[in-house]
Amino acid sequence: MKNRIFRVIEEIYKKYYENVLNKKIISHEFDSTSSNKLKTPTDTSSTTNQNVDHREVVSVLKEHFDEAFYLTAYPDVAQSKVDPLWHFITTGWKEGRNPCAEFSTTYYLQSNHDVVEAGINPFWHYIVAGKLEGRPKSHPGGYKAEKLSSLLSLEQVFIYCKNSNIIPELLDVGKVEDLLVKSKTENINQLAISIGQDHYIKISGGTQLCIQREAVLAADAGVLYVNAHPWQPLPFLANEEIADPLLCLILAGEDIGVCHASTLTSAIDRVRNLFLGNINLIIHSLLGHSVLWVKQLAKSIGNRRSWLWLHDFFTLCPSFTLQRNTISYCGAPAQKSNACLICVYSEERITHVSRIQSLLAEIEFTVVSPSEVTKAFWLKKMDFPADRVIVVPHVDLKWFERETPLEMLRDTPITIGFMGAPVYHKGWNTFESLAKALAHDPRFHFLYFGHYKLPLSGVETVNVHVTAQDEFAMTRAISKCQVDFVIHWPSFPETFSFTTHEAIAAGAYVLTNSISGNVAATVARTAMGAILEDEQALNEFFIGGEASRIVDLIRTKRATRFCRSDFSNMTLPLVMKERV
């Protein structure tokens, strides 16, 4: 399987060099004013196909298409810089991509053969006809049933991720060296090479926020910060048969271009003396990277100057949230056990874990965990010296009494919130079910905090987006709306959870389950929430009156005390200790 996939990547590279020689590299941009016709179907001779004016399709879908959802769900589209709506209209729906959180492209096509035969964009059909005809927009059996019915192999997932852009002109060693030299000022005395999975500025997520914060703080710490992520997104480690993969480089927060991995390694070696050997490797994610190249880079930098973060569980399995067949928590069972073999990731996991183990054996990493619970779990599953695993929490919460208590809300509906990406493994389906069940109960008011369009009846959207430049945006929004309860119901153990800390810092109680990792640990440590057995217990918590009984206590605490969130400086303090 992997060999077939990487032959595709080699073919991409081959075409690039052919284009360079023939000087045929061109770029294509979507012009929304063009009068060109778009033939919506892929390739079919059906007489029912229609030539549809793309402007009509755009005008219909633009009000319903969720750009933020699409770019977050499909980071390869964000990385390609293609207009996301145009991508969905021309390519995305044919690949089974969803235009928003509520609509399932795959299910709609599976259920409506007339739409398939006509070659019609399913979302467009649903908006103009299907909705009025009562056709379901997603599987009535729920998310798990739909995921199982449309489960993709890793080979199919790769096709999903394949970068369709023409490879740009590559940076050579001299150019990368020149950019590093020019960025070296009197105040800069160290160089940090950060390894990530995608463009941390354009893609939202906890890991991306960590890299953002580290990059922003680096200059003040005297560190020149270079981030490298794969040009070709992958759902697994890169195959070592691609000896010299392509990397996208971000230098001090600015995109500088694409180069071969060996180019970056050589450029770093050339500037070694400029930084007096103070060069560091910080791995935030290995997703899509070549283990062989990471080894070479770490050895050239110096074994003892390398850090590996446990932002997720990719070091244990290519399913980095440990979701068996993408729908349920597996606990990282023994390889080749029945519990593992029934999963689509099982075959890939065998070689994956072997390569991770070889990396950890050859490079003297300091492994950095954002929580004690993650450290304990990881050490149970990975043969690694415990004294080389340290804990650096992303946020520390400190409580203070208010000199003047705030006016406390009384006799108002209980406010229930959901924060961040509305995806299954973060508990969105649980929140959605609860909101629907209590939609007509005047005791409750539901809010969604994030930057997705969610036309869910009975749920009010509060637009908020957290960045390294505005770390407290979510906490302010939760506090301003005086949220009483936040539902954070992940289907896997969170290694840290920014949203849990943001909710607690704003005075909200967090309701979670027992497998939520550091979410449950934080709730237990702060006594700011409840750990419930299952979704039935969650529903009973509200319907049975427990929420009503304790809401005054929550509001009293919020009125009489406040919380200060102290964010960590990530790896930078560790880097400074190693300075020569």
Tab-separated table of C-alpha atoms in Angstrom, residues 346-580:
chain	number	residue	atom	x	y	z
A	346	SER	CA	-3.314	-1.847	12.436
A	347	GLU	CA	-1.119	-2.716	9.446
A	348	GLU	CA	0.468	0.721	9.319
A	349	ARG	CA	0.954	0.783	13.099
A	350	ILE	CA	3.450	-2.106	13.052
A	351	THR	CA	6.054	-0.273	10.975
A	352	HIS	CA	5.050	3.079	12.464
A	353	VAL	CA	5.880	2.105	16.053
A	354	SER	CA	9.105	0.405	14.965
A	355	ARG	CA	10.310	3.604	13.291
A	356	ILE	CA	9.346	5.769	16.274
A	357	GLN	CA	11.206	3.405	18.605
A	358	SER	CA	14.328	3.573	16.419
A	359	LEU	CA	14.168	7.382	16.545
A	360	LEU	CA	13.886	7.419	20.336
A	361	ALA	CA	16.704	4.885	20.641
A	362	GLU	CA	19.167	6.807	18.448
A	363	ILE	CA	18.439	10.378	19.541
A	364	GLU	CA	18.710	11.512	23.169
A	365	PHE	CA	15.389	13.300	23.226
A	366	THR	CA	13.974	14.981	26.259
A	367	VAL	CA	10.290	14.093	25.962
A	368	VAL	CA	8.002	16.909	27.100
A	369	SER	CA	4.496	16.101	28.289
A	370	PRO	CA	1.932	18.846	28.919
A	371	SER	CA	0.391	16.924	31.834
A	372	GLU	CA	1.168	14.284	34.443
A	373	VAL	CA	-1.663	12.034	33.267
A	374	THR	CA	-0.273	12.018	29.719
A	375	LYS	CA	3.229	11.264	30.966
A	376	ALA	CA	1.979	8.302	33.029
A	377	PHE	CA	-0.072	6.844	30.163
A	378	TRP	CA	2.710	7.269	27.596
A	379	LEU	CA	5.335	5.592	29.795
A	380	LYS	CA	3.021	2.591	30.238
A	381	LYS	CA	2.853	2.172	26.471
A	382	MET	CA	6.395	3.144	25.435
A	383	ASP	CA	9.692	1.620	26.604
A	384	PHE	CA	11.519	4.842	27.468
A	385	PRO	CA	13.540	6.103	30.470
A	386	ALA	CA	11.163	7.897	32.844
A	387	ASP	CA	13.876	10.337	33.922
A	388	ARG	CA	13.972	11.753	30.381
A	389	VAL	CA	10.270	12.661	30.402
A	390	ILE	CA	9.393	16.021	31.943
A	391	VAL	CA	6.072	17.795	32.447
A	392	VAL	CA	5.564	21.378	31.237
A	393	PRO	CA	1.869	22.413	31.473
A	394	HIS	CA	0.753	24.922	28.859
A	395	VAL	CA	-1.274	26.919	31.397
A	396	ASP	CA	-1.250	27.328	35.176
A	397	LEU	CA	-4.465	28.515	36.880
A	398	LYS	CA	-4.309	30.685	39.996
A	399	TRP	CA	-7.344	31.887	41.954
A	400	PHE	CA	-7.810	35.215	43.770
A	401	GLU	CA	-10.627	36.718	45.816
A	402	ARG	CA	-12.354	39.765	44.346
A	403	GLU	CA	-12.128	42.933	46.458
A	404	THR	CA	-15.605	43.868	45.271
A	405	PRO	CA	-17.924	40.956	44.386
A	406	LEU	CA	-19.723	41.113	41.053
A	407	GLU	CA	-23.486	41.229	40.850
A	408	MET	CA	-24.656	37.620	40.684
A	409	LEU	CA	-27.157	36.396	38.124
A	410	ARG	CA	-30.384	35.041	39.609
A	411	ASP	CA	-33.423	33.401	38.085
A	412	THR	CA	-31.942	33.330	34.589
A	413	PRO	CA	-31.651	30.279	32.299
A	414	ILE	CA	-28.700	27.986	32.887
A	415	THR	CA	-26.130	28.652	30.159
A	416	ILE	CA	-24.469	25.608	28.567
A	417	GLY	CA	-21.563	26.028	26.155
A	418	PHE	CA	-19.387	24.142	23.691
A	419	MET	CA	-15.978	25.519	22.743
A	420	GLY	CA	-13.755	25.054	19.701
A	421	ALA	CA	-13.942	22.733	16.714
A	422	PRO	CA	-17.371	21.025	16.421
A	423	VAL	CA	-15.966	17.557	15.706
A	424	TYR	CA	-16.874	14.132	17.017
A	425	HIS	CA	-13.667	13.332	18.887
A	426	LYS	CA	-14.035	16.587	20.841
A	427	GLY	CA	-17.598	15.745	21.908
A	428	TRP	CA	-19.641	17.887	19.526
A	429	ASN	CA	-22.145	15.094	18.824
A	430	THR	CA	-22.799	14.751	22.568
A	431	PHE	CA	-23.393	18.480	22.922
A	432	GLU	CA	-25.582	18.536	19.809
A	433	SER	CA	-27.754	15.679	21.124
A	434	LEU	CA	-28.153	17.410	24.475
A	435	ALA	CA	-29.073	20.720	22.812
A	436	LYS	CA	-31.709	19.006	20.686
A	437	ALA	CA	-33.134	17.099	23.659
A	438	LEU	CA	-33.488	20.272	25.745
A	439	ALA	CA	-34.272	22.680	22.899
A	440	HIS	CA	-37.740	23.507	24.239
A	441	ASP	CA	-36.855	23.555	27.939
A	442	PRO	CA	-36.867	27.218	29.086
A	443	ARG	CA	-34.462	26.406	31.935
A	444	PHE	CA	-31.516	26.126	29.530
A	445	HIS	CA	-29.711	28.325	27.016
A	446	PHE	CA	-27.131	26.800	24.638
A	447	LEU	CA	-24.121	28.624	23.173
A	448	TYR	CA	-21.395	27.618	20.722
A	449	PHE	CA	-18.037	29.434	20.967
A	450	GLY	CA	-15.860	29.277	17.860
A	451	HIS	CA	-15.529	30.445	14.268
A	452	TYR	CA	-17.685	27.887	12.453
A	453	LYS	CA	-21.126	28.467	10.990
A	454	LEU	CA	-23.505	26.175	12.865
A	455	PRO	CA	-27.159	26.611	11.900
A	456	LEU	CA	-28.266	24.385	14.790
A	457	SER	CA	-31.676	25.351	16.041
A	458	GLY	CA	-31.622	26.496	19.651
A	459	VAL	CA	-27.854	27.073	19.774
A	460	GLU	CA	-26.537	30.632	19.640
A	461	THR	CA	-23.107	31.142	18.051
A	462	VAL	CA	-20.521	33.420	19.660
A	463	ASN	CA	-17.758	34.096	17.150
A	464	VAL	CA	-14.329	33.787	18.772
A	465	HIS	CA	-10.864	32.809	17.554
A	466	VAL	CA	-7.843	32.300	19.799
A	467	THR	CA	-4.344	33.193	18.577
A	468	ALA	CA	-0.966	33.709	20.222
A	469	GLN	CA	-1.613	37.439	19.934
A	470	ASP	CA	-4.959	37.097	21.736
A	471	GLU	CA	-4.616	34.138	24.076
A	472	PHE	CA	-7.506	35.179	26.309
A	473	ALA	CA	-10.139	35.605	23.573
A	474	MET	CA	-12.050	32.442	24.534
A	475	THR	CA	-11.860	33.083	28.282
A	476	ARG	CA	-13.216	36.609	27.772
A	477	ALA	CA	-16.085	35.322	25.647
A	478	ILE	CA	-17.072	32.621	28.169
A	479	SER	CA	-16.847	35.137	31.012
A	480	LYS	CA	-18.825	37.807	29.167
A	481	CYS	CA	-21.664	35.349	28.456
A	482	GLN	CA	-21.480	34.082	32.072
A	483	VAL	CA	-21.518	30.447	30.989
A	484	ASP	CA	-22.430	28.057	33.797
A	485	PHE	CA	-21.492	24.710	32.237
A	486	VAL	CA	-19.183	23.722	29.384
A	487	ILE	CA	-19.574	20.305	27.778
A	488	HIS	CA	-16.186	18.824	26.906
A	489	TRP	CA	-16.795	15.173	26.080
A	490	PRO	CA	-13.814	13.894	24.046
A	491	SER	CA	-13.717	10.303	22.818
A	492	PHE	CA	-10.019	9.992	23.710
A	493	PRO	CA	-7.645	11.136	26.490
A	494	GLU	CA	-6.751	14.794	25.922
A	495	THR	CA	-3.050	15.371	26.552
A	496	PHE	CA	-3.777	18.855	27.921
A	497	SER	CA	-6.931	20.726	26.692
A	498	PHE	CA	-6.772	24.496	26.373
A	499	THR	CA	-10.571	24.706	26.259
A	500	THR	CA	-10.915	23.080	29.678
A	501	HIS	CA	-8.540	25.609	31.224
A	502	GLU	CA	-10.206	28.506	29.400
A	503	ALA	CA	-13.632	27.442	30.650
A	504	ILE	CA	-12.490	27.044	34.251
A	505	ALA	CA	-10.608	30.347	34.133
A	506	ALA	CA	-13.890	32.021	33.121
A	507	GLY	CA	-15.699	30.483	36.082
A	508	ALA	CA	-17.611	27.752	34.214
A	509	TYR	CA	-18.000	24.165	35.398
A	510	VAL	CA	-16.711	21.534	32.939
A	511	LEU	CA	-18.704	18.343	32.427
A	512	THR	CA	-16.690	15.463	30.994
A	513	ASN	CA	-16.284	11.680	30.896
A	514	SER	CA	-13.799	9.371	32.595
A	515	ILE	CA	-11.652	8.681	29.485
A	516	SER	CA	-10.970	12.364	28.753
A	517	GLY	CA	-7.417	12.280	30.117
A	518	ASN	CA	-6.214	15.638	31.357
A	519	VAL	CA	-9.727	17.083	31.105
A	520	ALA	CA	-10.933	14.765	33.868
A	521	ALA	CA	-7.679	15.244	35.799
A	522	THR	CA	-8.043	19.042	35.687
A	523	VAL	CA	-11.705	18.906	36.708
A	524	ALA	CA	-10.817	16.670	39.671
A	525	ARG	CA	-7.846	18.818	40.719
A	526	THR	CA	-9.730	22.139	40.595
A	527	ALA	CA	-13.137	20.866	41.744
A	528	MET	CA	-14.578	22.898	38.857
A	529	GLY	CA	-16.897	20.415	37.229
A	530	ALA	CA	-18.042	16.811	37.217
A	531	ILE	CA	-16.831	13.551	35.688
A	532	LEU	CA	-19.897	11.614	34.520
A	533	GLU	CA	-20.236	7.955	33.609
A	534	ASP	CA	-21.908	8.250	30.202
A	535	GLU	CA	-24.188	10.385	28.053
A	536	GLN	CA	-27.267	9.118	29.875
A	537	ALA	CA	-25.776	10.458	33.113
A	538	LEU	CA	-25.060	13.760	31.350
A	539	ASN	CA	-28.686	14.089	30.221
A	540	GLU	CA	-29.920	13.172	33.697
A	541	PHE	CA	-27.610	15.816	35.197
A	542	PHE	CA	-29.728	18.486	33.524
A	543	ILE	CA	-33.153	16.847	33.256
A	544	GLY	CA	-33.026	15.461	36.799
A	545	GLY	CA	-32.257	18.856	38.334
A	546	GLU	CA	-28.640	18.495	39.506
A	547	ALA	CA	-27.567	21.415	37.328
A	548	SER	CA	-30.312	23.601	38.802
A	549	ARG	CA	-29.285	22.647	42.338
A	550	ILE	CA	-25.640	23.733	41.956
A	551	VAL	CA	-25.897	26.651	39.531
A	552	ASP	CA	-26.117	29.214	42.360
A	553	LEU	CA	-22.867	27.835	43.822
A	554	ILE	CA	-21.167	28.230	40.418
A	555	ARG	CA	-22.403	31.781	40.074
A	556	THR	CA	-21.383	32.667	43.621
A	557	LYS	CA	-17.829	31.486	42.969
A	558	ARG	CA	-17.720	33.459	39.733
A	559	ALA	CA	-18.962	36.599	41.497
A	560	THR	CA	-16.551	36.420	44.442
A	561	ARG	CA	-13.279	35.255	42.886
A	562	PHE	CA	-11.347	35.393	39.631
A	563	CYS	CA	-8.743	33.238	37.940
A	564	ARG	CA	-5.443	34.213	36.354
A	565	SER	CA	-4.080	32.049	33.553
A	566	ASP	CA	-0.293	31.955	33.344
A	567	PHE	CA	0.796	30.586	29.979
A	568	SER	CA	4.059	28.706	29.737
A	569	ASN	CA	6.883	29.722	27.407
A	570	MET	CA	6.803	26.229	25.913
A	571	THR	CA	10.289	24.882	25.078
A	572	LEU	CA	12.120	28.214	25.251
A	573	PRO	CA	13.206	27.988	28.927
A	574	LEU	CA	14.617	24.499	28.195
A	575	VAL	CA	16.462	25.833	25.162
A	576	MET	CA	17.970	28.692	27.194
A	577	LYS	CA	19.363	26.255	29.774
A	578	GLU	CA	21.333	24.468	27.067
A	579	ARG	CA	22.953	27.639	25.719
A	580	VAL	CA	26.718	27.301	25.253
